[in-house]
GROMACS .gro file of C-alpha atoms in nm:
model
  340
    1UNK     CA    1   6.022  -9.705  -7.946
    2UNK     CA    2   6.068  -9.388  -7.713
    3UNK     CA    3   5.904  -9.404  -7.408
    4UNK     CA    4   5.717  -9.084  -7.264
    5UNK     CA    5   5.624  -9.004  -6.941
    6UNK     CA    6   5.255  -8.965  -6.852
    7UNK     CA    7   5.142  -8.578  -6.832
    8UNK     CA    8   4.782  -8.399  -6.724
    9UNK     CA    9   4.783  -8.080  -6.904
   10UNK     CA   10   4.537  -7.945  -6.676
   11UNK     CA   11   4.690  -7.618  -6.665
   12UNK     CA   12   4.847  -7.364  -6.910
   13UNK     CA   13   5.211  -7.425  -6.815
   14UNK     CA   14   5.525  -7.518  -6.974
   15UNK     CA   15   5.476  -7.834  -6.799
   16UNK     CA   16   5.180  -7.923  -7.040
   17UNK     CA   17   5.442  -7.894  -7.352
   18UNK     CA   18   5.675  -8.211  -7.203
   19UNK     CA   19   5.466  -8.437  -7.417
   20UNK     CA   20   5.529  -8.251  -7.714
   21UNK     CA   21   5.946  -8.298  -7.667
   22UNK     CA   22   6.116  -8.638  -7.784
   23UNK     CA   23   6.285  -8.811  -7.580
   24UNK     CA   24   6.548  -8.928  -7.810
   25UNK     CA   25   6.871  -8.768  -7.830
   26UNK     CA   26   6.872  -8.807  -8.193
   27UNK     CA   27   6.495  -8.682  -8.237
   28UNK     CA   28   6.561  -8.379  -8.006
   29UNK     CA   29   6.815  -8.293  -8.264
   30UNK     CA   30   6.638  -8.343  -8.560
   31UNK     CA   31   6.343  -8.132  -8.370
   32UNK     CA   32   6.568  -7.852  -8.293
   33UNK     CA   33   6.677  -7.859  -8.624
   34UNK     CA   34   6.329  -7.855  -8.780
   35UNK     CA   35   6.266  -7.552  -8.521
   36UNK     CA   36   6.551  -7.300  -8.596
   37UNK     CA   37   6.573  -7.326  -8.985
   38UNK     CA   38   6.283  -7.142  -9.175
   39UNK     CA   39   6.250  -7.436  -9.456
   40UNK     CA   40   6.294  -7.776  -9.463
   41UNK     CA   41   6.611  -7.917  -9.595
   42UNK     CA   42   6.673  -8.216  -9.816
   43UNK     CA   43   6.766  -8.556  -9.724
   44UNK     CA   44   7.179  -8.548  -9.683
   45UNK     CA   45   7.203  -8.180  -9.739
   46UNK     CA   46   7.356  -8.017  -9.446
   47UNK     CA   47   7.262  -7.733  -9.323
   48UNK     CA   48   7.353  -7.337  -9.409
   49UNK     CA   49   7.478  -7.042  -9.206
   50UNK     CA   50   7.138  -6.906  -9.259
   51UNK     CA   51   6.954  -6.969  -8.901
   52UNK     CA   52   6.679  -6.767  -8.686
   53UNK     CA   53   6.855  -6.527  -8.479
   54UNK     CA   54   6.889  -6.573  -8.122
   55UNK     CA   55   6.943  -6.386  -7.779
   56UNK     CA   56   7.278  -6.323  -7.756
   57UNK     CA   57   7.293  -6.332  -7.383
   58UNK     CA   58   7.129  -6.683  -7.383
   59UNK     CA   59   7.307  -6.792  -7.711
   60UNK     CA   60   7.634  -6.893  -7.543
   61UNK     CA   61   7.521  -7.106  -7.269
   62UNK     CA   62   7.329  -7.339  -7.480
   63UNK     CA   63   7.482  -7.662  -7.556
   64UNK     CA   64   7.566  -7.716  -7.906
   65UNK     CA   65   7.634  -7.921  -8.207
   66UNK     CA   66   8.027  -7.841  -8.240
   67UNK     CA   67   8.001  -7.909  -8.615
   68UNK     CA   68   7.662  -7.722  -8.710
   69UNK     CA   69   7.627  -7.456  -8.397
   70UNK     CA   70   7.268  -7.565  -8.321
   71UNK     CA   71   7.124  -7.641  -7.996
   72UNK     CA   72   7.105  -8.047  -7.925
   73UNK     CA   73   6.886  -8.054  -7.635
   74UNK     CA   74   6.526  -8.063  -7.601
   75UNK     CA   75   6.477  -7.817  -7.366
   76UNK     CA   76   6.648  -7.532  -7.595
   77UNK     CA   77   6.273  -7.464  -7.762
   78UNK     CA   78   6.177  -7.338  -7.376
   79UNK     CA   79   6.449  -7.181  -7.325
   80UNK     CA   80   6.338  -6.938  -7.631
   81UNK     CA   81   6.008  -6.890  -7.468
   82UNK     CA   82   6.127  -6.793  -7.140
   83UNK     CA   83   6.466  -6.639  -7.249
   84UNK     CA   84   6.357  -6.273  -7.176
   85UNK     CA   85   6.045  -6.368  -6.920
   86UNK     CA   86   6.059  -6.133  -6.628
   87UNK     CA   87   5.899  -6.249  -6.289
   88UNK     CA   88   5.745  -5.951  -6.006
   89UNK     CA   89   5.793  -6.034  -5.668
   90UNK     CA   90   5.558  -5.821  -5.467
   91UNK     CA   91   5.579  -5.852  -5.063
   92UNK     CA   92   5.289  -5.888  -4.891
   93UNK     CA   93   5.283  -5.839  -4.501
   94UNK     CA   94   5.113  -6.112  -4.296
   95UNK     CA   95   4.892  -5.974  -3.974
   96UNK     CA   96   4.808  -6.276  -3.786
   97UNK     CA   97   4.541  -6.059  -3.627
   98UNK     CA   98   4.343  -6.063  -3.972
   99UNK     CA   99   4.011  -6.211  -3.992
  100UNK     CA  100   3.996  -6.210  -4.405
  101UNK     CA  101   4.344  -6.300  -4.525
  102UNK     CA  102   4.258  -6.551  -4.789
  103UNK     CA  103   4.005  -6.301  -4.905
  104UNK     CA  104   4.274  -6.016  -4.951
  105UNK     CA  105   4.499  -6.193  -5.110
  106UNK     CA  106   4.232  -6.325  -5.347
  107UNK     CA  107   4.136  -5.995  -5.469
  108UNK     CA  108   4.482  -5.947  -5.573
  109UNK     CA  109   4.539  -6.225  -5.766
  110UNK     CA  110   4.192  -6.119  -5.949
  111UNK     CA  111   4.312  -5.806  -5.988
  112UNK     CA  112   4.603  -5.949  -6.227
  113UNK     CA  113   4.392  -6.176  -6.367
  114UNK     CA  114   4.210  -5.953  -6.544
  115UNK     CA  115   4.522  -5.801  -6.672
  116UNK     CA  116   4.569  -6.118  -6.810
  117UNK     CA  117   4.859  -6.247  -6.566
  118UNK     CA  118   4.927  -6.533  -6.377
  119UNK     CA  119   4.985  -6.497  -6.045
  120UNK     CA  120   5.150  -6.768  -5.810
  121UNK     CA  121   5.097  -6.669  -5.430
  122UNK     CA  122   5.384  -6.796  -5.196
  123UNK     CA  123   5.210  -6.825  -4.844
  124UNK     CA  124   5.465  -6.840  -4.595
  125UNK     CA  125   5.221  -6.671  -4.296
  126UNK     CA  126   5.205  -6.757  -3.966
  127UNK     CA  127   4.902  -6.938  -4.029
  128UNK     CA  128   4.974  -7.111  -4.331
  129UNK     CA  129   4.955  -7.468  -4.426
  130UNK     CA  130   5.286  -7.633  -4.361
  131UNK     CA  131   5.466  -7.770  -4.728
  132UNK     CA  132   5.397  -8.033  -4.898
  133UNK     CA  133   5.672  -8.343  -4.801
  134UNK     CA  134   5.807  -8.309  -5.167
  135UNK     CA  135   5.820  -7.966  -5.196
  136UNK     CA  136   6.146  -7.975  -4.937
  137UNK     CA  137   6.293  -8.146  -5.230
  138UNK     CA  138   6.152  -7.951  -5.527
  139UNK     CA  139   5.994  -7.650  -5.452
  140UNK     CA  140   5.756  -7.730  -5.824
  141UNK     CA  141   5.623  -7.987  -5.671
  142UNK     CA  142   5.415  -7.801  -5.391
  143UNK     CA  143   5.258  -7.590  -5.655
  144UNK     CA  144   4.877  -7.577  -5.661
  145UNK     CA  145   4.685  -7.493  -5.969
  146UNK     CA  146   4.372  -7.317  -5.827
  147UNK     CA  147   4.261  -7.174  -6.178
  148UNK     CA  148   4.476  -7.132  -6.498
  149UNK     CA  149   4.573  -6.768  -6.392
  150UNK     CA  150   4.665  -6.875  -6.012
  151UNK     CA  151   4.860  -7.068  -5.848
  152UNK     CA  152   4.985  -7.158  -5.424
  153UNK     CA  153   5.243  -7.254  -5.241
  154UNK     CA  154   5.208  -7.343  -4.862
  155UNK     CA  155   5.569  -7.270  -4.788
  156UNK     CA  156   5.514  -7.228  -4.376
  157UNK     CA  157   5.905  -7.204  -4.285
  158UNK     CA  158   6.028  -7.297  -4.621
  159UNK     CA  159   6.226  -6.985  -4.688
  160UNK     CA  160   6.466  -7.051  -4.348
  161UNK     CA  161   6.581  -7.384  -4.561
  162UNK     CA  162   6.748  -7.099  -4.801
  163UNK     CA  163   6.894  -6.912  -4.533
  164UNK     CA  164   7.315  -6.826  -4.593
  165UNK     CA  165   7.593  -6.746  -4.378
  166UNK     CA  166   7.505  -6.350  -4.396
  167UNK     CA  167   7.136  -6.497  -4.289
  168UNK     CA  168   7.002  -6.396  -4.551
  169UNK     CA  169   6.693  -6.602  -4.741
  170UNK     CA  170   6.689  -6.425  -5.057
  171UNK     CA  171   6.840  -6.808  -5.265
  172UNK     CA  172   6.433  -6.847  -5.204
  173UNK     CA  173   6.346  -6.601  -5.439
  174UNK     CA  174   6.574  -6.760  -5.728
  175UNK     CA  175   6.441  -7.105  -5.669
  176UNK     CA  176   6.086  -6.975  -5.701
  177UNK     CA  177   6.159  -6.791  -5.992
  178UNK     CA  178   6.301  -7.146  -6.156
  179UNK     CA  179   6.017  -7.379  -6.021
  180UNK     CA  180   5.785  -7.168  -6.141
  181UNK     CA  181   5.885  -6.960  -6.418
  182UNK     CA  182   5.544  -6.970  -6.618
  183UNK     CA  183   5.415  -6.742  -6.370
  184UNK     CA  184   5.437  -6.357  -6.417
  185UNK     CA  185   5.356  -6.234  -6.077
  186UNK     CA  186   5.462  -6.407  -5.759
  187UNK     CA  187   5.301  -6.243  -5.426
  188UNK     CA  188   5.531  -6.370  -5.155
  189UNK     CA  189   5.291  -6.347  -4.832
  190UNK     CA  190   5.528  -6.332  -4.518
  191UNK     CA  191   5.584  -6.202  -4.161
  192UNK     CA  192   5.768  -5.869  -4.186
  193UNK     CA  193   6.093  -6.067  -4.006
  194UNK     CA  194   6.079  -6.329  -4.322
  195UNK     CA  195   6.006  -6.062  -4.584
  196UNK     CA  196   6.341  -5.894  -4.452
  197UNK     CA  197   6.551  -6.143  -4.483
  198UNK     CA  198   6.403  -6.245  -4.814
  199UNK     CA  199   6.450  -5.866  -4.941
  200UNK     CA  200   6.707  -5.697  -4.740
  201UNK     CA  201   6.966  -5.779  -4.956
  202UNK     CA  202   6.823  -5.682  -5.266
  203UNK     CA  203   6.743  -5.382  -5.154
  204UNK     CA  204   7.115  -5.279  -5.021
  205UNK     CA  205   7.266  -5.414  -5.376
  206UNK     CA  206   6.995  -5.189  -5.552
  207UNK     CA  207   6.822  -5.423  -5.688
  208UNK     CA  208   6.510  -5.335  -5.571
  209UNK     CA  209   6.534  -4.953  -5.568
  210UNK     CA  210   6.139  -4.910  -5.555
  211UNK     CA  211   6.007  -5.187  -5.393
  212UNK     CA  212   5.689  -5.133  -5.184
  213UNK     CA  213   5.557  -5.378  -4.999
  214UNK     CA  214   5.198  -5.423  -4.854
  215UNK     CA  215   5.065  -5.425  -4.562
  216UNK     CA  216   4.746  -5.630  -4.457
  217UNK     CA  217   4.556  -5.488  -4.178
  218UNK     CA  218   4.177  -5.388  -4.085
  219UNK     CA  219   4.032  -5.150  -3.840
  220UNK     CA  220   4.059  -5.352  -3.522
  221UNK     CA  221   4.348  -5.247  -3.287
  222UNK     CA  222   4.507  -5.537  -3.243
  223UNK     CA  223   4.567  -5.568  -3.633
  224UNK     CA  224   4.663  -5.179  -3.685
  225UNK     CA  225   4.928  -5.233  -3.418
  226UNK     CA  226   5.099  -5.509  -3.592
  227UNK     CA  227   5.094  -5.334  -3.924
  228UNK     CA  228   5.272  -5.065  -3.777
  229UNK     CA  229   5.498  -5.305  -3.568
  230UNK     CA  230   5.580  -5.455  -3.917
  231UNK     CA  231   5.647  -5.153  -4.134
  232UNK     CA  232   5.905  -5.054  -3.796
  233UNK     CA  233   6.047  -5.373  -3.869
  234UNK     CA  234   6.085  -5.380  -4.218
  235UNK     CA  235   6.197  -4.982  -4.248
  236UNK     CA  236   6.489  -5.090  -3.957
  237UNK     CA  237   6.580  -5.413  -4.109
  238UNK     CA  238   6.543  -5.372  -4.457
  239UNK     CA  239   6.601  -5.023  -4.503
  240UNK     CA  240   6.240  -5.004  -4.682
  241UNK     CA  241   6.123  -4.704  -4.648
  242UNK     CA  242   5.781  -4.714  -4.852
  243UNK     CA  243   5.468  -4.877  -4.789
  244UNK     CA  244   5.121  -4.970  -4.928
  245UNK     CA  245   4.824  -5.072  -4.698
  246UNK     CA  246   4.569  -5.305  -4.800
  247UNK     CA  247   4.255  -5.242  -4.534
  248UNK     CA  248   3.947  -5.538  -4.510
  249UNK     CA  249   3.681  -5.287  -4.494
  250UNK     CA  250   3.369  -5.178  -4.640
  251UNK     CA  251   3.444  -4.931  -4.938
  252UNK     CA  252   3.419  -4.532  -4.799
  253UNK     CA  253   3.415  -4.666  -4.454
  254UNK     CA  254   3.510  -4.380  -4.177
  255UNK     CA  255   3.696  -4.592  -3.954
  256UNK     CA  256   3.919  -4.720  -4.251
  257UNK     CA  257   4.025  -4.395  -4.345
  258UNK     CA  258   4.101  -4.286  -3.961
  259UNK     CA  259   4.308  -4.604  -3.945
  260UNK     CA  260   4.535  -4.526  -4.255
  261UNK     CA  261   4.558  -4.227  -4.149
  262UNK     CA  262   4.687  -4.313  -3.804
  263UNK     CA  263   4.950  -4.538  -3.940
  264UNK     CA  264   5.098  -4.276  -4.196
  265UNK     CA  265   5.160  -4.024  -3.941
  266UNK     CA  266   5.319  -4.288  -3.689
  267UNK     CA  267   5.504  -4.435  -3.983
  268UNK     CA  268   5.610  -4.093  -4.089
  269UNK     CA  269   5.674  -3.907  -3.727
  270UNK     CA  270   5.858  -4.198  -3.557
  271UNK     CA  271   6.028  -4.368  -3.836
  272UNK     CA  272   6.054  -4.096  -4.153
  273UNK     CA  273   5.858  -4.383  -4.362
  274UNK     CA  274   5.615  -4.336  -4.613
  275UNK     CA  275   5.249  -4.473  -4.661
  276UNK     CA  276   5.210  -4.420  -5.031
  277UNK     CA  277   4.854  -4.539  -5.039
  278UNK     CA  278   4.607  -4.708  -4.874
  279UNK     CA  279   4.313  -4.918  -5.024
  280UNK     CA  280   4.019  -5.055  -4.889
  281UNK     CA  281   3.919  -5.379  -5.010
  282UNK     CA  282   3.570  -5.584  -4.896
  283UNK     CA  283   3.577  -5.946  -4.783
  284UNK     CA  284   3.244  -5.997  -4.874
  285UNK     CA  285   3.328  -5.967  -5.232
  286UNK     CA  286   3.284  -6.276  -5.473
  287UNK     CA  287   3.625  -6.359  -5.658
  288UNK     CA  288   3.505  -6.328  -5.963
  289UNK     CA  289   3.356  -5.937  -5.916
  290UNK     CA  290   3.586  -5.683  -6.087
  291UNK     CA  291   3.813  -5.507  -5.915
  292UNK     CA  292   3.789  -5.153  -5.794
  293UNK     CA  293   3.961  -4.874  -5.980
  294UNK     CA  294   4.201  -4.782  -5.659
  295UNK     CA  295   4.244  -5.155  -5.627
  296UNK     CA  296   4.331  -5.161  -5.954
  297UNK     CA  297   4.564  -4.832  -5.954
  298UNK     CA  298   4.748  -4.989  -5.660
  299UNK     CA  299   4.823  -5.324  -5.846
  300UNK     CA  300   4.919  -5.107  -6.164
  301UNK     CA  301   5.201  -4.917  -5.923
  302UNK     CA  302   5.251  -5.246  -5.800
  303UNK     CA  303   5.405  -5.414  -6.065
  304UNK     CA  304   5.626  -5.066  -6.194
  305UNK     CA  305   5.763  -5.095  -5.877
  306UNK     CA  306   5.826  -5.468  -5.799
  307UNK     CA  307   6.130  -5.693  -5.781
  308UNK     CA  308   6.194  -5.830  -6.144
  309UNK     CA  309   6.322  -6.143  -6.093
  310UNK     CA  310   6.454  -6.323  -6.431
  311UNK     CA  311   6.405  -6.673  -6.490
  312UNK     CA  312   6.745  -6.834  -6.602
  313UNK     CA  313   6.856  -7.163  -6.801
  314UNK     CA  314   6.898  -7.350  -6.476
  315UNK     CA  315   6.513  -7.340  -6.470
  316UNK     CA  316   6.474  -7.594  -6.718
  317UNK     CA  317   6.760  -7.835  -6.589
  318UNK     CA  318   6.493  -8.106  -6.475
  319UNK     CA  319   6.344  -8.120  -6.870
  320UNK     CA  320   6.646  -8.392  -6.907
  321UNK     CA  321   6.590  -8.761  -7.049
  322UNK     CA  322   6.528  -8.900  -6.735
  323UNK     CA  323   6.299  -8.591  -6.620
  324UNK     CA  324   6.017  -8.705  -6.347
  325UNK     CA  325   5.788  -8.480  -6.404
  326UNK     CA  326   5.517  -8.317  -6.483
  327UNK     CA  327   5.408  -8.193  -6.127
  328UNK     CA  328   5.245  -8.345  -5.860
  329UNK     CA  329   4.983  -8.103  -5.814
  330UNK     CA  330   4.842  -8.173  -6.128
  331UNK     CA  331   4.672  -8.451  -5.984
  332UNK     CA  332   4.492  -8.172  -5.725
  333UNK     CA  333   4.151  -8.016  -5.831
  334UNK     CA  334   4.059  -7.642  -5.786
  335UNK     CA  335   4.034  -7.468  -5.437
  336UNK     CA  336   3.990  -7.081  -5.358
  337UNK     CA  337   4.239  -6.900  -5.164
  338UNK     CA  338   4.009  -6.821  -4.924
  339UNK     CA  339   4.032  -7.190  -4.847
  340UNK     CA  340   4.374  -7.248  -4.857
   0.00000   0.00000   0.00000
């Protein structure tokens, strides 16, 4: 008898379909097989050359049966799922002189979630929570499911574990994309000195030719001097040269307006940097109120622009035999960003 282990599909993740795998060697065969032929086939008939065609980029690495040239492990039915999924990676500035963080953030992720994407916010502030123990370990199992189109990570200092010999962080950014590869968005929220080192390198092997990120800020001075201080650092740095600024104001508000406009012509007399746009976005709006239309033109230049980040096989390495998942924060209830 095979043995499973226990799973809380509490969430609409790839972790939820680990119940539906066998555990058996043999059965993961016969399930493969039963997955890539169109018909069934008869008891001792082999199988035909006719099979479902496959990506031939992911084709290759697959481990196969050498006699029949089908895939023998259970984790080949994900790796069909995911083989062309595409994460965004979208920087977004910290400004530890922001009142309404949480709330910012939060209109973001609604903002996709209405587009019907699932958003995973990597909080790695000042002022975030420090990880979870595990999470140091596997980075999956600090993920919290905070509704089934959002997700956090407290990852306070996490991204310095990734850091190479060049000093660069960007290894992060791959081991995101496989802990958490059901995601479509990930908004990596980060002190302008972290976001550099996380992005730097993309952006000087052109990877990341029209990244923008985005700056918090609202109309107090303390906060409009660090969002300047940060797009300084990031343009000097990172060589990124375009900006978007996220204000917590009242919609139309005067001051607002005077404030982006203040830090596009610093941005653009001191450092030849660019503030593409600048949105203002209330904190006194519920989560679940739509989105405004420049909010929403901003997140639709958002993702054209963003890092793709493509989730490879290694991501489903852990779906093995002796696999101990699902996740840890399964066992977590709800809780709103704001909160976080």
């Amino acid at each position: 008898m095979t043995t499973r282990h226990p799973t809380l599909p509490a969430t609409e993740s790839w972790f939820g379909q680990l119940d539906e795998l066998p555990l058996d060697p043999a059965a993961a065969a016969a399930s493969a097989a039963a997955a890539t032929y169109e018909r069934p086939l008869p008891q001792g008939v082999r199988p035909s050359a006719e099979r479902a065609p496959e990506p031939a980029a992911h084709a290759a690495a697959w481990p196969t049966d050498p006699l029949e040239g089908r895939p023998i492990d259970q984790a080949a039915g994900l790796r069909r799922l995911f083989a062309a999924h595409t994460l965004r990676c979208i920087p977004v500035v910290s400004n530890p002189g922001l009142a309404f963080a949480g709330a910012l953030l939060e209109r973001l992720c609604t903002g996709y979630a209405e587009r019907g994407l699932r958003t995973l916010v990597v909080d790695a502030a000042e002022r975030a929570r420090a990880p979870r123990e595990l999470a140091g370990f596997e980075l999956a199992e600090g993920v919290e499911a905070l509704s089934p189109q959002v997700s956090y990570l407290a990852a306070r200092g996490l991204p310095l574990r990734f850091v190479d010999a060049s000093g660069s962080t960007a290894g992060f950014l791959d081991a995101l994309a496989e802990a958490a590869p059901q995601h479509d968005v990930l908004l990596v929220h980060a002190g302008a000195a972290d976001l550099a080192r996380l992005f730097a390198r993309r952006v000087q092997e052109q990877q990341a030719r029209a990244l923008r990120p985005i700056v918090l800020c609202d109309a107090s001075p303390e906060s409009v001097t660090h969002a300047y201080a940060a797009i300084k650092l990031l343009a000097l740095r990172a060589g990124l040269m375009a900006h978007d600024l996220l204000i917590s104001a009242a919609p139309g508000s005067s001051r607002a307006a005077r404030v982006a406009e203040s830090v596009a012509r610093c941005a653009d007399d001191f450092l030849g940097a660019v503030l593409h746009d600048a949105v203002c976005v209330d904190p006194a709006e519920a989560a679940t109120e739509p989105t405004s239309d420049a909010l929403q033109r901003l997140l639709h230049e958002q993702l054209a622009c963003a890092l793709p980040q493509r989730v490879t096989d290694s991501a489903f390495g852990a779906l093995g035999p002796v696999s101990a998942l699902p996740s840890l924060t399964l066992r977590h209830g709800a809780r709103g960003l704001r909160h976080a």
